[in-house]
Amino acid sequence: MPVTSDSTTVTITDAKNPNTSVKILNYGATVLSWKVDGKEQLWLSEASKLDGSKAVRGGIPLVFPRFGPAKGNHPDTDKLPQHGFARNSHWEFLGQVDEATAQFGLGPENLDADLKAAWDHDFSLIYTVKLAGPDALQVSLDVVNPGTAPFDFNVLLHTYYRVPEVTDVSVQGFNDLAFVDKVGAGGEKKQGQSPITINEEVDRIYKDTPKTATIESKGKTLFTVTASESLKDTVVWNPWTEKARGMSDFEPKDGFHQMICVENGYVAQFNKLPAGEKWNCALDIKAHI
Ligand code: BG6
């Protein structure tokens, strides 16, 4: 059976190649692993909690309905933890859509009492994970507002890509873009003509990003990332030495050399979803192995 499940995970295996698969933890609907012909494409910390006690450190955690820490300027989401509750909640496995596709759902009934009190809205999230080919993964998210009042939200697909050595990596497609630098003195900056490279802590929000970007290593493309129009922004993050040391669930401590987060989302500002409406986003990742 290409889609199999146990009490905590769902695995989709390519019907033609048993070494190609994607594994999703029901907690957070977090994609934990994506193997293409046996080769892992995502980075997952060896110290990740997979027991539902903490958001997963690696794979593809889902950020909703707020990005980043509360700043005290948005009462509707200011009581929520960093990055909201989607990655910290037990999603329902809704079943397989076809032999390559699994679907997960989250609504107020799945939130624990504290989170429900912190964000008291009627909502429904449907997350679809698909092995979209021998070397392609697609995830898509529907955000539905079945209530009678609008709500504000951010979404982010916090993808941890596995790379051979991050200092050899460049992220292409961001020339001349404005970004918010969250490191050091920070502030608004501009990318200029060079690709993004990582030689220190990087934590940036690029706004209004092109819909296709590539992650390359020494001139070879590792991933082509294609986002829907609705995913307006891209966060690029690597914690580097000190931040990795400070995260109890980040192992090995020098593992930041093997990862880069390129996170497609809607985070530079809040999006407003009117009552009765639906918003959708999708991310297609092609691995070049
Ligand atoms: C990124 C943020 O999206 O997530 C960073 O831009 C943050 O500021 C990182 O450090 C990891 O967040 P967390 O909550 O998983 O430690």
Coordinates of N, CA and C and ligand atoms in Angstrom, one line a residue, residues 54-57 63 67-69 82-83 87 156 158 160 182 203-205 235-237 243 247 263, ligand 1:
K54 N 7.1 19.1 21.9 CA 7.7 20.3 21.3 C 7.7 20.2 19.8
A55 N 7.6 21.4 19.2 CA 7.6 21.4 17.7 C 8.9 20.7 17.2
V56 N 8.8 20.1 16.0 CA 9.9 19.3 15.5 C 11.0 20.2 15.0
R57 N 12.2 19.9 15.2 CA 13.4 20.7 14.7 C 13.9 20.1 13.5
V63 N 3.9 26.8 10.0 CA 3.7 27.9 10.9 C 2.3 28.6 10.6
F67 N 3.7 34.3 12.7 CA 5.1 34.0 12.4 C 5.9 34.8 13.5
G68 N 6.9 34.1 14.1 CA 7.8 34.8 15.0 C 7.1 35.0 16.4
P69 N 7.8 35.7 17.2 CA 7.3 35.9 18.6 C 6.3 37.0 18.6
Q82 N 5.6 31.5 19.9 CA 6.4 31.7 18.6 C 5.9 30.8 17.5
H83 N 5.6 31.3 16.4 CA 5.2 30.5 15.2 C 3.8 29.9 15.3
R87 N 2.2 23.9 14.3 CA 3.3 22.9 14.5 C 3.3 22.2 15.9
L156 N 3.6 29.8 7.1 CA 5.0 29.6 6.6 C 5.3 28.1 6.6
H158 N 8.1 26.0 6.8 CA 9.5 26.2 7.4 C 10.4 25.1 7.0
Y160 N 13.4 22.7 6.1 CA 14.8 22.6 6.4 C 15.4 21.7 5.3
K182 N 17.1 40.2 10.4 CA 16.7 40.0 11.8 C 17.9 39.7 12.7
D203 N 19.2 35.3 9.1 CA 17.8 35.3 9.4 C 17.1 36.5 8.8
R204 N 16.5 36.2 7.6 CA 16.0 37.3 6.8 C 14.6 37.1 6.3
I205 N 13.9 38.1 6.1 CA 12.6 38.0 5.5 C 12.6 38.8 4.2
V235 N 11.5 33.4 3.9 CA 12.4 33.6 5.0 C 13.6 32.7 4.7
V236 N 14.8 33.2 4.9 CA 16.0 32.4 4.8 C 16.7 32.4 6.1
W237 N 17.0 31.2 6.6 CA 17.5 31.1 8.0 C 18.6 30.0 8.1
K243 N 23.7 30.2 17.9 CA 22.2 29.9 18.0 C 22.0 28.4 18.0
M247 N 20.1 25.9 21.2 CA 18.9 25.2 21.0 C 19.1 23.8 21.5
E263 N 12.1 29.3 3.5 CA 10.8 29.1 4.0 C 9.8 30.0 3.3
Ligands
BG6_1 C1 12.7 31.3 11.5 C2 12.8 32.6 12.1 O1 11.6 31.2 10.6 O2 12.6 30.3 12.5 C3 13.9 32.7 13.1 O3 13.0 33.6 11.1 C4 13.8 31.6 14.1 O4 14.0 33.9 13.8 C5 13.6 30.2 13.4 O5 14.9 31.5 15.0 C6 13.4 29.0 14.3 O6 12.4 29.2 15.2 P1 12.0 28.2 16.3 O7 10.8 28.7 17.0 O8 11.7 26.9 15.6 O9 13.3 28.0 17.1

